[in-house]
Amino acid sequence: MRGRDIMNLDTNKKMGLFALSAVALLVLPFVVGGALGNSWVRIVDFALLYVMLALGLNIVVGFAGLLDLGFIAFYAIGAYTYALLSSPHFDIHWLFFLTIPLGAAFASLGGVLLGTPVLRLKGDYLAIVTLGFGEIVRIFMNNLNSPVNITNGPQGVNLIDPIHVGGVSLGQTIELFGVSFHSVYLYYYLFLALTIAVVIMVWRLQHSRIGRAWVALREDDIAAAAMGINIRNIKLLAFGLGALSGGVAGGLFASFQGFVSPESFSLLESIMILAMIVLGGMGHIPGVILGAVVLTIAPEILRDVIGPLQMKTFGRMLIDPENARMLLFGLAMVVMMLVRPEGMWPSKRRKAEFQHVKDEAAAQKG
C-alpha cells in the first residue's frame, strides 16, 4: 500500500471517529435522561462547565507552569457579573451576549491584575499568593452588602434570568419537531457549543508561538528570557487568557443555577479544578477534558452507591455518605498519584519524562 493511500485511510478513520463522536454528543442528553433521569443530565451540564474551567486553568498551570490556587476567583467574577446585570437585584436585565462577554472581560482583567504583582514569584510562593487572591474575592463577595448592598452578602443573588436565545428562554421546556427539550437539555447544547469553542481556542494557543513560549517558560524561565522571550508579557497572557475561560464558565453557571452565593466559590473548588488537570494529564487537552469529566461524575456515582450499599450490608448507616464519598475519592486520588503520576491520559512528552525518571530510579537501585 502506498504512503498516500495510508494517509487517506488514516484521514478516513479520523473523520469517521469525529462523526461518531459528534453523533454521540448530540444524543447524549436523551440517552442519559432516558436511562437515569434529568438530574443526571444536569450533572453532565456541570461536567461541561468544569471542562471549561479546567482548560482555562490548564493554560496557567499546564502550559506556562504557574501554580494557581485561586482560579475559582475568576469563576466568581464571571458569575457575579452575570448575576448583577441579569436579575432583580439592581433591576437590570441585560441580554446574555452582553453579560457573558463582559464577565469574561472582567475576569481576564482580574487575571492580569493578579499576574502583575506576582511576576517574580514561582512555586510555593506563587501558590500562596494566588490562594490569597481567591479567598479575598470570596470574602469581598460575602461582605459587599453594606454600607451599599452590591452583592447581597452571604444571602447571594437569586432569581437570575436564564439565557434567552432568539426570544426563547433556556429556562423552560420547548417542543421542536415533536420532540420535547427540557431546560437541562437546552443548556447542555449551549454548554457543549461553548466548550468546543474553548477547546479550539486552547488548542490553537498551544500550537502557536505563544504556546511554545509558555512551554519554554515552564521548562526554564531563565533560558526562555535568554532566548529573547518577554517573560512578563507571556505570564500576563497566561493569567489573562486562562481567566477568560473561567469568566465565561462563571456567567453560564449563574444563568443555569439561577442563584449565586460566596459558598459556591470556596478554596475546595480551586483544588478540585487543579486535581482535574493533574489527574487527567497536565498540559494535554484530551487528558484535561477526561480528568474534568471523571472528577465531576465519579463523586456523584459514589454518592448514589455508598448509602444503599451500607444499608444493604449492615442494615444501617455507619458512615455519613458524604464523608465516605470524599474519603473514597481522596483515596482514589492518592492511589492514582502513586500508580500513574503522569495522569490518566498524559501527553507523549510528559509520559516520556516520567518514564525517564523511572528508568533513572531503577538504574540507581540496580
mmCIF file of C-alpha atoms in Angstrom:
data_model
loop_
_atom_site.group_PDB
_atom_site.id
_atom_site.type_symbol
_atom_site.label_atom_id
_atom_site.label_comp_id
_atom_site.label_asym_id
_atom_site.label_seq_id
_atom_site.Cartn_x
_atom_site.Cartn_y
_atom_site.Cartn_z
ATOM 1 C CA MET A 1 0.000 0.000 0.000
ATOM 2 C CA ARG A 2 1.364 3.412 -0.959
ATOM 3 C CA GLY A 3 2.060 6.164 1.545
ATOM 4 C CA ARG A 4 -0.680 8.356 0.084
ATOM 5 C CA ASP A 5 -3.217 5.522 0.480
ATOM 6 C CA ILE A 6 -2.173 5.047 4.116
ATOM 7 C CA MET A 7 -2.618 8.771 4.758
ATOM 8 C CA ASN A 8 -6.067 8.707 3.156
ATOM 9 C CA LEU A 9 -7.003 5.680 5.285
ATOM 10 C CA ASP A 10 -5.892 7.439 8.462
ATOM 11 C CA THR A 11 -7.827 10.552 7.450
ATOM 12 C CA ASN A 12 -10.958 8.489 6.807
ATOM 13 C CA LYS A 13 -10.614 6.835 10.219
ATOM 14 C CA LYS A 14 -10.252 10.213 11.907
ATOM 15 C CA MET A 15 -13.268 11.609 10.050
ATOM 16 C CA GLY A 16 -15.318 8.539 10.959
ATOM 17 C CA LEU A 17 -14.312 8.831 14.617
ATOM 18 C CA PHE A 18 -15.142 12.536 14.563
ATOM 19 C CA ALA A 19 -18.591 11.853 13.071
ATOM 20 C CA LEU A 20 -19.340 9.143 15.653
ATOM 21 C CA SER A 21 -18.231 11.434 18.462
ATOM 22 C CA ALA A 22 -20.437 14.257 17.159
ATOM 23 C CA VAL A 23 -23.482 11.986 16.975
ATOM 24 C CA ALA A 24 -22.775 10.594 20.466
ATOM 25 C CA LEU A 25 -22.531 14.091 21.950
ATOM 26 C CA LEU A 26 -25.760 15.178 20.238
ATOM 27 C CA VAL A 27 -27.814 12.249 21.556
ATOM 28 C CA LEU A 28 -26.079 12.025 24.940
ATOM 29 C CA PRO A 29 -28.652 14.034 26.957
ATOM 30 C CA PHE A 30 -31.526 11.918 25.621
ATOM 31 C CA VAL A 31 -29.688 8.680 26.434
ATOM 32 C CA VAL A 32 -28.691 9.835 29.921
ATOM 33 C CA GLY A 33 -32.081 11.416 30.609
ATOM 34 C CA GLY A 34 -33.982 8.350 29.420
ATOM 35 C CA ALA A 35 -31.841 5.927 31.427
ATOM 36 C CA LEU A 36 -31.051 7.878 34.611
ATOM 37 C CA GLY A 37 -33.325 10.920 34.655
ATOM 38 C CA ASN A 38 -32.871 14.640 34.066
ATOM 39 C CA SER A 39 -30.884 15.049 37.293
ATOM 40 C CA TRP A 40 -28.004 13.207 35.618
ATOM 41 C CA VAL A 41 -28.273 15.406 32.530
ATOM 42 C CA ARG A 42 -27.805 18.304 34.938
ATOM 43 C CA ILE A 43 -24.635 16.626 36.222
ATOM 44 C CA VAL A 44 -23.392 16.301 32.631
ATOM 45 C CA ASP A 45 -24.056 20.029 32.187
ATOM 46 C CA PHE A 46 -21.867 20.772 35.200
ATOM 47 C CA ALA A 47 -19.205 18.457 33.777
ATOM 48 C CA LEU A 48 -19.044 20.688 30.690
ATOM 49 C CA LEU A 49 -18.669 23.762 32.897
ATOM 50 C CA TYR A 50 -15.785 22.097 34.727
ATOM 51 C CA VAL A 51 -14.189 21.203 31.397
ATOM 52 C CA MET A 52 -14.129 24.929 30.542
ATOM 53 C CA LEU A 53 -12.669 25.763 33.944
ATOM 54 C CA ALA A 54 -10.048 23.028 33.726
ATOM 55 C CA LEU A 55 -8.999 24.098 30.231
ATOM 56 C CA GLY A 56 -8.617 27.688 31.428
ATOM 57 C CA LEU A 57 -6.513 26.679 34.432
ATOM 58 C CA ASN A 58 -4.514 24.353 32.184
ATOM 59 C CA ILE A 59 -3.245 27.410 30.292
ATOM 60 C CA VAL A 60 -1.768 28.790 33.519
ATOM 61 C CA VAL A 61 -0.602 25.562 35.175
ATOM 62 C CA GLY A 62 -0.185 23.069 32.336
ATOM 63 C CA PHE A 63 1.239 25.291 29.600
ATOM 64 C CA ALA A 64 3.010 28.078 31.499
ATOM 65 C CA GLY A 65 3.874 26.108 34.657
ATOM 66 C CA LEU A 66 2.460 28.767 37.041
ATOM 67 C CA LEU A 67 0.815 27.175 40.090
ATOM 68 C CA ASP A 68 -2.508 28.986 40.611
ATOM 69 C CA LEU A 69 -4.658 28.043 43.621
ATOM 70 C CA GLY A 70 -7.059 30.964 43.275
ATOM 71 C CA PHE A 71 -8.532 30.255 39.862
ATOM 72 C CA ILE A 72 -12.038 29.968 41.298
ATOM 73 C CA ALA A 73 -11.959 33.768 41.800
ATOM 74 C CA PHE A 74 -12.342 34.305 38.050
ATOM 75 C CA TYR A 75 -15.274 31.890 38.043
ATOM 76 C CA ALA A 76 -16.840 34.026 40.784
ATOM 77 C CA ILE A 77 -16.216 37.273 38.897
ATOM 78 C CA GLY A 78 -17.954 35.935 35.785
ATOM 79 C CA ALA A 79 -20.854 34.544 37.819
ATOM 80 C CA TYR A 80 -21.470 37.714 39.821
ATOM 81 C CA THR A 81 -21.165 39.929 36.738
ATOM 82 C CA TYR A 82 -23.938 37.973 35.051
ATOM 83 C CA ALA A 83 -25.997 37.796 38.251
ATOM 84 C CA LEU A 84 -25.883 41.534 38.974
ATOM 85 C CA LEU A 85 -26.637 42.514 35.370
ATOM 86 C CA SER A 86 -29.407 39.959 34.792
ATOM 87 C CA SER A 87 -31.518 39.835 37.953
ATOM 88 C CA PRO A 88 -33.977 41.903 40.015
ATOM 89 C CA HIS A 89 -31.167 42.807 42.443
ATOM 90 C CA PHE A 90 -30.439 46.058 40.566
ATOM 91 C CA ASP A 91 -33.474 45.587 38.301
ATOM 92 C CA ILE A 92 -31.131 45.212 35.336
ATOM 93 C CA HIS A 93 -31.911 42.580 32.733
ATOM 94 C CA TRP A 94 -29.264 42.687 30.037
ATOM 95 C CA LEU A 95 -29.072 40.026 27.359
ATOM 96 C CA PHE A 96 -26.551 37.221 27.728
ATOM 97 C CA PHE A 97 -24.480 38.209 24.679
ATOM 98 C CA LEU A 98 -23.588 41.364 26.623
ATOM 99 C CA THR A 99 -23.242 39.984 30.158
ATOM 100 C CA ILE A 100 -21.243 36.822 29.339
ATOM 101 C CA PRO A 101 -18.523 38.688 27.371
ATOM 102 C CA LEU A 102 -18.486 41.454 29.986
ATOM 103 C CA GLY A 103 -17.997 38.897 32.767
ATOM 104 C CA ALA A 104 -15.224 37.238 30.761
ATOM 105 C CA ALA A 105 -13.562 40.645 30.225
ATOM 106 C CA PHE A 106 -13.724 41.470 33.947
ATOM 107 C CA ALA A 107 -12.310 38.039 34.818
ATOM 108 C CA SER A 108 -9.497 38.474 32.290
ATOM 109 C CA LEU A 109 -8.729 41.898 33.748
ATOM 110 C CA GLY A 110 -8.653 40.277 37.183
ATOM 111 C CA GLY A 111 -6.174 37.723 35.857
ATOM 112 C CA VAL A 112 -3.877 40.479 34.591
ATOM 113 C CA LEU A 113 -4.194 42.369 37.886
ATOM 114 C CA LEU A 114 -3.279 39.195 39.748
ATOM 115 C CA GLY A 115 -0.378 38.429 37.440
ATOM 116 C CA THR A 116 1.206 41.883 37.581
ATOM 117 C CA PRO A 117 2.422 41.855 41.221
ATOM 118 C CA VAL A 118 3.476 38.184 41.182
ATOM 119 C CA LEU A 119 5.703 38.241 38.094
ATOM 120 C CA ARG A 120 8.803 37.443 40.147
ATOM 121 C CA LEU A 121 7.173 34.680 42.187
ATOM 122 C CA LYS A 122 7.046 30.982 41.384
ATOM 123 C CA GLY A 123 6.457 27.655 43.037
ATOM 124 C CA ASP A 124 5.090 27.648 46.588
ATOM 125 C CA TYR A 125 5.217 31.443 46.914
ATOM 126 C CA LEU A 126 3.081 31.917 43.810
ATOM 127 C CA ALA A 127 0.622 29.286 45.067
ATOM 128 C CA ILE A 128 0.221 31.093 48.404
ATOM 129 C CA VAL A 129 -0.382 34.485 46.786
ATOM 130 C CA THR A 130 -2.936 33.147 44.288
ATOM 131 C CA LEU A 131 -4.662 31.232 47.080
ATOM 132 C CA GLY A 132 -4.953 34.504 48.991
ATOM 133 C CA PHE A 133 -6.370 36.253 45.914
ATOM 134 C CA GLY A 134 -9.093 33.625 45.587
ATOM 135 C CA GLU A 135 -10.049 33.978 49.243
ATOM 136 C CA ILE A 136 -10.029 37.789 49.030
ATOM 137 C CA VAL A 137 -12.508 37.724 46.145
ATOM 138 C CA ARG A 138 -14.789 35.306 48.007
ATOM 139 C CA ILE A 139 -14.672 37.431 51.176
ATOM 140 C CA PHE A 140 -15.413 40.568 49.166
ATOM 141 C CA MET A 141 -18.476 38.910 47.656
ATOM 142 C CA ASN A 142 -19.513 37.872 51.162
ATOM 143 C CA ASN A 143 -19.185 41.360 52.667
ATOM 144 C CA LEU A 144 -20.160 43.796 49.907
ATOM 145 C CA ASN A 145 -23.667 44.217 51.300
ATOM 146 C CA SER A 146 -23.002 47.304 53.399
ATOM 147 C CA PRO A 147 -22.990 50.261 53.511
ATOM 148 C CA VAL A 148 -24.157 49.800 49.902
ATOM 149 C CA ASN A 149 -25.684 46.430 49.046
ATOM 150 C CA ILE A 150 -23.817 45.304 45.943
ATOM 151 C CA THR A 151 -23.571 41.512 46.207
ATOM 152 C CA ASN A 152 -26.304 40.853 48.822
ATOM 153 C CA GLY A 153 -23.628 39.325 51.063
ATOM 154 C CA PRO A 154 -23.901 35.706 52.208
ATOM 155 C CA GLN A 155 -27.525 35.525 51.061
ATOM 156 C CA GLY A 156 -26.359 35.703 47.468
ATOM 157 C CA VAL A 157 -28.248 36.821 44.378
ATOM 158 C CA ASN A 158 -31.294 34.841 43.286
ATOM 159 C CA LEU A 159 -33.963 34.975 40.583
ATOM 160 C CA ILE A 160 -31.222 35.331 37.971
ATOM 161 C CA ASP A 161 -32.520 35.470 34.419
ATOM 162 C CA PRO A 162 -31.980 32.350 32.308
ATOM 163 C CA ILE A 163 -30.309 32.766 28.954
ATOM 164 C CA HIS A 164 -32.593 33.770 26.072
ATOM 165 C CA VAL A 165 -31.664 32.811 22.520
ATOM 166 C CA GLY A 166 -33.784 34.212 19.712
ATOM 167 C CA GLY A 167 -36.593 35.039 22.111
ATOM 168 C CA VAL A 168 -36.593 31.504 23.526
ATOM 169 C CA SER A 169 -35.766 31.045 27.198
ATOM 170 C CA LEU A 170 -33.440 28.155 28.001
ATOM 171 C CA GLY A 171 -35.008 28.021 31.454
ATOM 172 C CA GLN A 172 -38.153 26.311 30.214
ATOM 173 C CA THR A 173 -39.094 23.244 28.198
ATOM 174 C CA ILE A 174 -39.676 23.779 24.493
ATOM 175 C CA GLU A 175 -41.034 21.473 21.807
ATOM 176 C CA LEU A 176 -39.294 21.259 18.460
ATOM 177 C CA PHE A 177 -40.265 18.906 15.620
ATOM 178 C CA GLY A 178 -42.431 16.968 18.044
ATOM 179 C CA VAL A 179 -39.543 16.441 20.490
ATOM 180 C CA SER A 180 -39.603 17.999 23.965
ATOM 181 C CA PHE A 181 -36.353 19.631 25.051
ATOM 182 C CA HIS A 182 -36.118 20.100 28.813
ATOM 183 C CA SER A 183 -34.216 23.095 30.171
ATOM 184 C CA VAL A 184 -31.221 20.958 31.119
ATOM 185 C CA TYR A 185 -31.096 19.652 27.528
ATOM 186 C CA LEU A 186 -31.103 23.167 26.084
ATOM 187 C CA TYR A 187 -28.333 24.271 28.423
ATOM 188 C CA TYR A 188 -26.391 21.131 27.525
ATOM 189 C CA TYR A 189 -26.248 22.091 23.859
ATOM 190 C CA LEU A 190 -25.269 25.678 24.687
ATOM 191 C CA PHE A 191 -22.548 24.492 27.077
ATOM 192 C CA LEU A 192 -21.347 21.949 24.519
ATOM 193 C CA ALA A 193 -21.021 24.591 21.799
ATOM 194 C CA LEU A 194 -19.074 26.947 24.068
ATOM 195 C CA THR A 195 -16.910 24.110 25.398
ATOM 196 C CA ILE A 196 -15.959 23.186 21.836
ATOM 197 C CA ALA A 197 -15.111 26.848 21.200
ATOM 198 C CA VAL A 198 -12.863 26.901 24.289
ATOM 199 C CA VAL A 199 -11.188 23.641 23.212
ATOM 200 C CA ILE A 200 -10.445 25.103 19.769
ATOM 201 C CA MET A 201 -9.107 28.309 21.324
ATOM 202 C CA VAL A 202 -6.829 26.439 23.745
ATOM 203 C CA TRP A 203 -5.644 24.055 21.014
ATOM 204 C CA ARG A 204 -4.784 26.959 18.715
ATOM 205 C CA LEU A 205 -2.941 28.704 21.541
ATOM 206 C CA GLN A 206 -0.973 25.562 22.366
ATOM 207 C CA HIS A 207 0.302 25.254 18.801
ATOM 208 C CA SER A 208 1.044 28.960 18.346
ATOM 209 C CA ARG A 209 4.188 30.955 19.078
ATOM 210 C CA ILE A 210 2.601 31.969 22.386
ATOM 211 C CA GLY A 211 2.065 28.321 23.304
ATOM 212 C CA ARG A 212 5.671 27.459 22.543
ATOM 213 C CA ALA A 213 6.777 30.439 24.636
ATOM 214 C CA TRP A 214 4.660 29.120 27.542
ATOM 215 C CA VAL A 215 6.366 25.736 27.260
ATOM 216 C CA ALA A 216 9.784 27.407 27.294
ATOM 217 C CA LEU A 217 8.744 29.395 30.354
ATOM 218 C CA ARG A 218 7.541 26.233 32.095
ATOM 219 C CA GLU A 219 10.751 24.324 31.399
ATOM 220 C CA ASP A 220 13.252 27.069 32.291
ATOM 221 C CA ASP A 221 12.307 30.726 32.660
ATOM 222 C CA ILE A 222 15.949 31.898 32.698
ATOM 223 C CA ALA A 223 16.719 30.111 29.431
ATOM 224 C CA ALA A 224 13.469 31.452 27.946
ATOM 225 C CA ALA A 225 14.452 35.012 28.838
ATOM 226 C CA ALA A 226 17.918 34.443 27.354
ATOM 227 C CA MET A 227 16.240 33.323 24.105
ATOM 228 C CA GLY A 228 14.503 36.708 23.857
ATOM 229 C CA ILE A 229 11.056 35.740 25.213
ATOM 230 C CA ASN A 230 9.321 38.569 27.058
ATOM 231 C CA ILE A 231 8.641 36.723 30.328
ATOM 232 C CA ARG A 232 6.462 39.497 31.729
ATOM 233 C CA ASN A 233 4.053 39.616 28.789
ATOM 234 C CA ILE A 234 3.912 35.829 28.422
ATOM 235 C CA LYS A 235 2.983 35.371 32.090
ATOM 236 C CA LEU A 236 0.313 38.069 31.913
ATOM 237 C CA LEU A 237 -1.125 36.464 28.765
ATOM 238 C CA ALA A 238 -1.356 33.118 30.575
ATOM 239 C CA PHE A 239 -3.175 34.637 33.538
ATOM 240 C CA GLY A 240 -5.462 36.758 31.362
ATOM 241 C CA LEU A 241 -6.440 34.102 28.814
ATOM 242 C CA GLY A 242 -6.888 31.431 31.474
ATOM 243 C CA ALA A 243 -9.148 33.746 33.482
ATOM 244 C CA LEU A 244 -11.171 34.481 30.324
ATOM 245 C CA SER A 245 -12.383 30.880 30.177
ATOM 246 C CA GLY A 246 -13.179 30.975 33.899
ATOM 247 C CA GLY A 247 -15.277 34.114 33.449
ATOM 248 C CA VAL A 248 -17.321 32.560 30.635
ATOM 249 C CA ALA A 249 -17.969 29.445 32.725
ATOM 250 C CA GLY A 250 -18.986 31.620 35.694
ATOM 251 C CA GLY A 251 -21.588 33.517 33.696
ATOM 252 C CA LEU A 252 -23.031 30.282 32.346
ATOM 253 C CA PHE A 253 -23.135 28.844 35.863
ATOM 254 C CA ALA A 254 -25.114 31.843 37.171
ATOM 255 C CA SER A 255 -27.678 31.622 34.376
ATOM 256 C CA PHE A 256 -28.012 27.853 34.739
ATOM 257 C CA GLN A 257 -28.247 27.786 38.534
ATOM 258 C CA GLY A 258 -30.418 30.896 38.885
ATOM 259 C CA PHE A 259 -28.634 31.686 42.145
ATOM 260 C CA VAL A 260 -25.080 32.529 43.215
ATOM 261 C CA SER A 261 -23.541 32.936 46.658
ATOM 262 C CA PRO A 262 -19.983 33.117 48.002
ATOM 263 C CA GLU A 263 -20.243 29.499 49.203
ATOM 264 C CA SER A 264 -20.049 28.308 45.592
ATOM 265 C CA PHE A 265 -16.518 29.676 45.192
ATOM 266 C CA SER A 266 -14.554 28.147 48.058
ATOM 267 C CA LEU A 267 -10.922 27.032 48.078
ATOM 268 C CA LEU A 268 -12.040 23.424 47.684
ATOM 269 C CA GLU A 269 -13.378 24.275 44.220
ATOM 270 C CA SER A 270 -9.974 25.617 43.139
ATOM 271 C CA ILE A 271 -8.291 22.476 44.439
ATOM 272 C CA MET A 272 -10.811 20.289 42.607
ATOM 273 C CA ILE A 273 -10.129 22.051 39.302
ATOM 274 C CA LEU A 274 -6.379 21.699 39.830
ATOM 275 C CA ALA A 275 -6.880 17.992 40.619
ATOM 276 C CA MET A 276 -8.721 17.573 37.304
ATOM 277 C CA ILE A 277 -5.657 18.819 35.457
ATOM 278 C CA VAL A 278 -3.124 16.794 37.420
ATOM 279 C CA LEU A 279 -5.085 13.532 37.345
ATOM 280 C CA GLY A 280 -6.166 13.919 33.724
ATOM 281 C CA GLY A 281 -2.778 14.820 32.296
ATOM 282 C CA MET A 282 -1.238 18.237 32.829
ATOM 283 C CA GLY A 283 -0.755 20.204 29.632
ATOM 284 C CA HIS A 284 -2.651 17.661 27.491
ATOM 285 C CA ILE A 285 -6.046 18.909 26.301
ATOM 286 C CA PRO A 286 -7.747 15.470 25.929
ATOM 287 C CA GLY A 287 -6.364 14.432 29.318
ATOM 288 C CA VAL A 288 -7.669 17.599 30.987
ATOM 289 C CA ILE A 289 -11.123 17.009 29.484
ATOM 290 C CA LEU A 290 -11.086 13.403 30.709
ATOM 291 C CA GLY A 291 -9.979 14.476 34.192
ATOM 292 C CA ALA A 292 -12.746 17.103 34.416
ATOM 293 C CA VAL A 293 -15.457 14.656 33.331
ATOM 294 C CA VAL A 294 -14.274 11.848 35.638
ATOM 295 C CA LEU A 295 -13.843 14.044 38.716
ATOM 296 C CA THR A 296 -17.272 15.618 38.167
ATOM 297 C CA ILE A 297 -19.241 12.439 37.589
ATOM 298 C CA ALA A 298 -17.388 9.904 39.781
ATOM 299 C CA PRO A 299 -18.279 11.599 43.110
ATOM 300 C CA GLU A 300 -21.956 11.645 42.111
ATOM 301 C CA ILE A 301 -21.837 7.926 41.329
ATOM 302 C CA LEU A 302 -20.221 7.296 44.709
ATOM 303 C CA ARG A 303 -22.923 9.387 46.375
ATOM 304 C CA ASP A 304 -25.642 7.131 44.927
ATOM 305 C CA VAL A 305 -23.790 3.909 45.748
ATOM 306 C CA ILE A 306 -22.379 4.368 49.263
ATOM 307 C CA GLY A 307 -25.662 4.902 51.145
ATOM 308 C CA PRO A 308 -27.618 1.953 49.684
ATOM 309 C CA LEU A 309 -24.537 -0.278 49.952
ATOM 310 C CA GLN A 310 -24.207 0.384 53.699
ATOM 311 C CA MET A 311 -27.906 -0.242 54.281
ATOM 312 C CA LYS A 312 -27.783 -3.487 52.341
ATOM 313 C CA THR A 313 -24.591 -4.708 54.034
ATOM 314 C CA PHE A 314 -25.005 -3.513 57.645
ATOM 315 C CA GLY A 315 -28.673 -2.594 57.857
ATOM 316 C CA ARG A 316 -27.783 0.941 58.973
ATOM 317 C CA MET A 317 -25.566 3.892 58.141
ATOM 318 C CA LEU A 318 -22.114 3.503 59.702
ATOM 319 C CA ILE A 319 -20.505 6.452 57.888
ATOM 320 C CA ASP A 320 -22.212 9.527 56.540
ATOM 321 C CA PRO A 321 -22.447 9.051 52.731
ATOM 322 C CA GLU A 322 -20.948 12.499 52.064
ATOM 323 C CA ASN A 323 -17.924 11.825 54.308
ATOM 324 C CA ALA A 324 -17.475 8.330 52.882
ATOM 325 C CA ARG A 325 -17.694 9.704 49.355
ATOM 326 C CA MET A 326 -14.922 12.228 49.997
ATOM 327 C CA LEU A 327 -12.823 9.580 51.791
ATOM 328 C CA LEU A 328 -13.013 7.152 48.870
ATOM 329 C CA PHE A 329 -12.492 9.978 46.409
ATOM 330 C CA GLY A 330 -9.333 11.122 48.198
ATOM 331 C CA LEU A 331 -8.049 7.547 48.477
ATOM 332 C CA ALA A 332 -8.544 7.042 44.736
ATOM 333 C CA MET A 333 -6.551 10.216 44.032
ATOM 334 C CA VAL A 334 -3.667 9.054 46.264
ATOM 335 C CA VAL A 335 -3.575 5.654 44.559
ATOM 336 C CA MET A 336 -3.665 7.346 41.164
ATOM 337 C CA MET A 337 -0.690 9.542 42.033
ATOM 338 C CA LEU A 338 1.292 6.510 43.198
ATOM 339 C CA VAL A 339 0.419 4.235 40.276
ATOM 340 C CA ARG A 340 0.209 6.746 37.406
ATOM 341 C CA PRO A 341 1.662 10.119 38.422
ATOM 342 C CA GLU A 342 1.722 11.408 34.844
ATOM 343 C CA GLY A 343 -2.097 11.301 34.728
ATOM 344 C CA MET A 344 -4.789 9.180 33.139
ATOM 345 C CA TRP A 345 -4.138 10.494 29.616
ATOM 346 C CA PRO A 346 -0.770 12.284 29.527
ATOM 347 C CA SER A 347 0.871 13.851 26.527
ATOM 348 C CA LYS A 348 3.652 11.872 24.838
ATOM 349 C CA ARG A 349 6.232 14.330 26.125
ATOM 350 C CA ARG A 350 5.074 14.159 29.744
ATOM 351 C CA LYS A 351 4.818 10.373 29.603
ATOM 352 C CA ALA A 352 8.382 10.151 28.276
ATOM 353 C CA GLU A 353 9.608 12.467 31.051
ATOM 354 C CA PHE A 354 8.086 10.293 33.772
ATOM 355 C CA GLN A 355 9.395 7.136 32.099
ATOM 356 C CA HIS A 356 12.892 8.661 32.041
ATOM 357 C CA VAL A 357 12.651 9.385 35.775
ATOM 358 C CA LYS A 358 11.520 5.807 36.437
ATOM 359 C CA ASP A 359 14.381 4.408 34.361
ATOM 360 C CA GLU A 360 16.909 6.532 36.260
ATOM 361 C CA ALA A 361 15.473 5.409 39.622
ATOM 362 C CA ALA A 362 15.599 1.765 38.521
ATOM 363 C CA ALA A 363 19.214 2.172 37.327
ATOM 364 C CA GLN A 364 20.229 3.660 40.701
ATOM 365 C CA LYS A 365 18.610 0.783 42.594
ATOM 366 C CA GLY A 366 20.297 -1.731 40.283
#
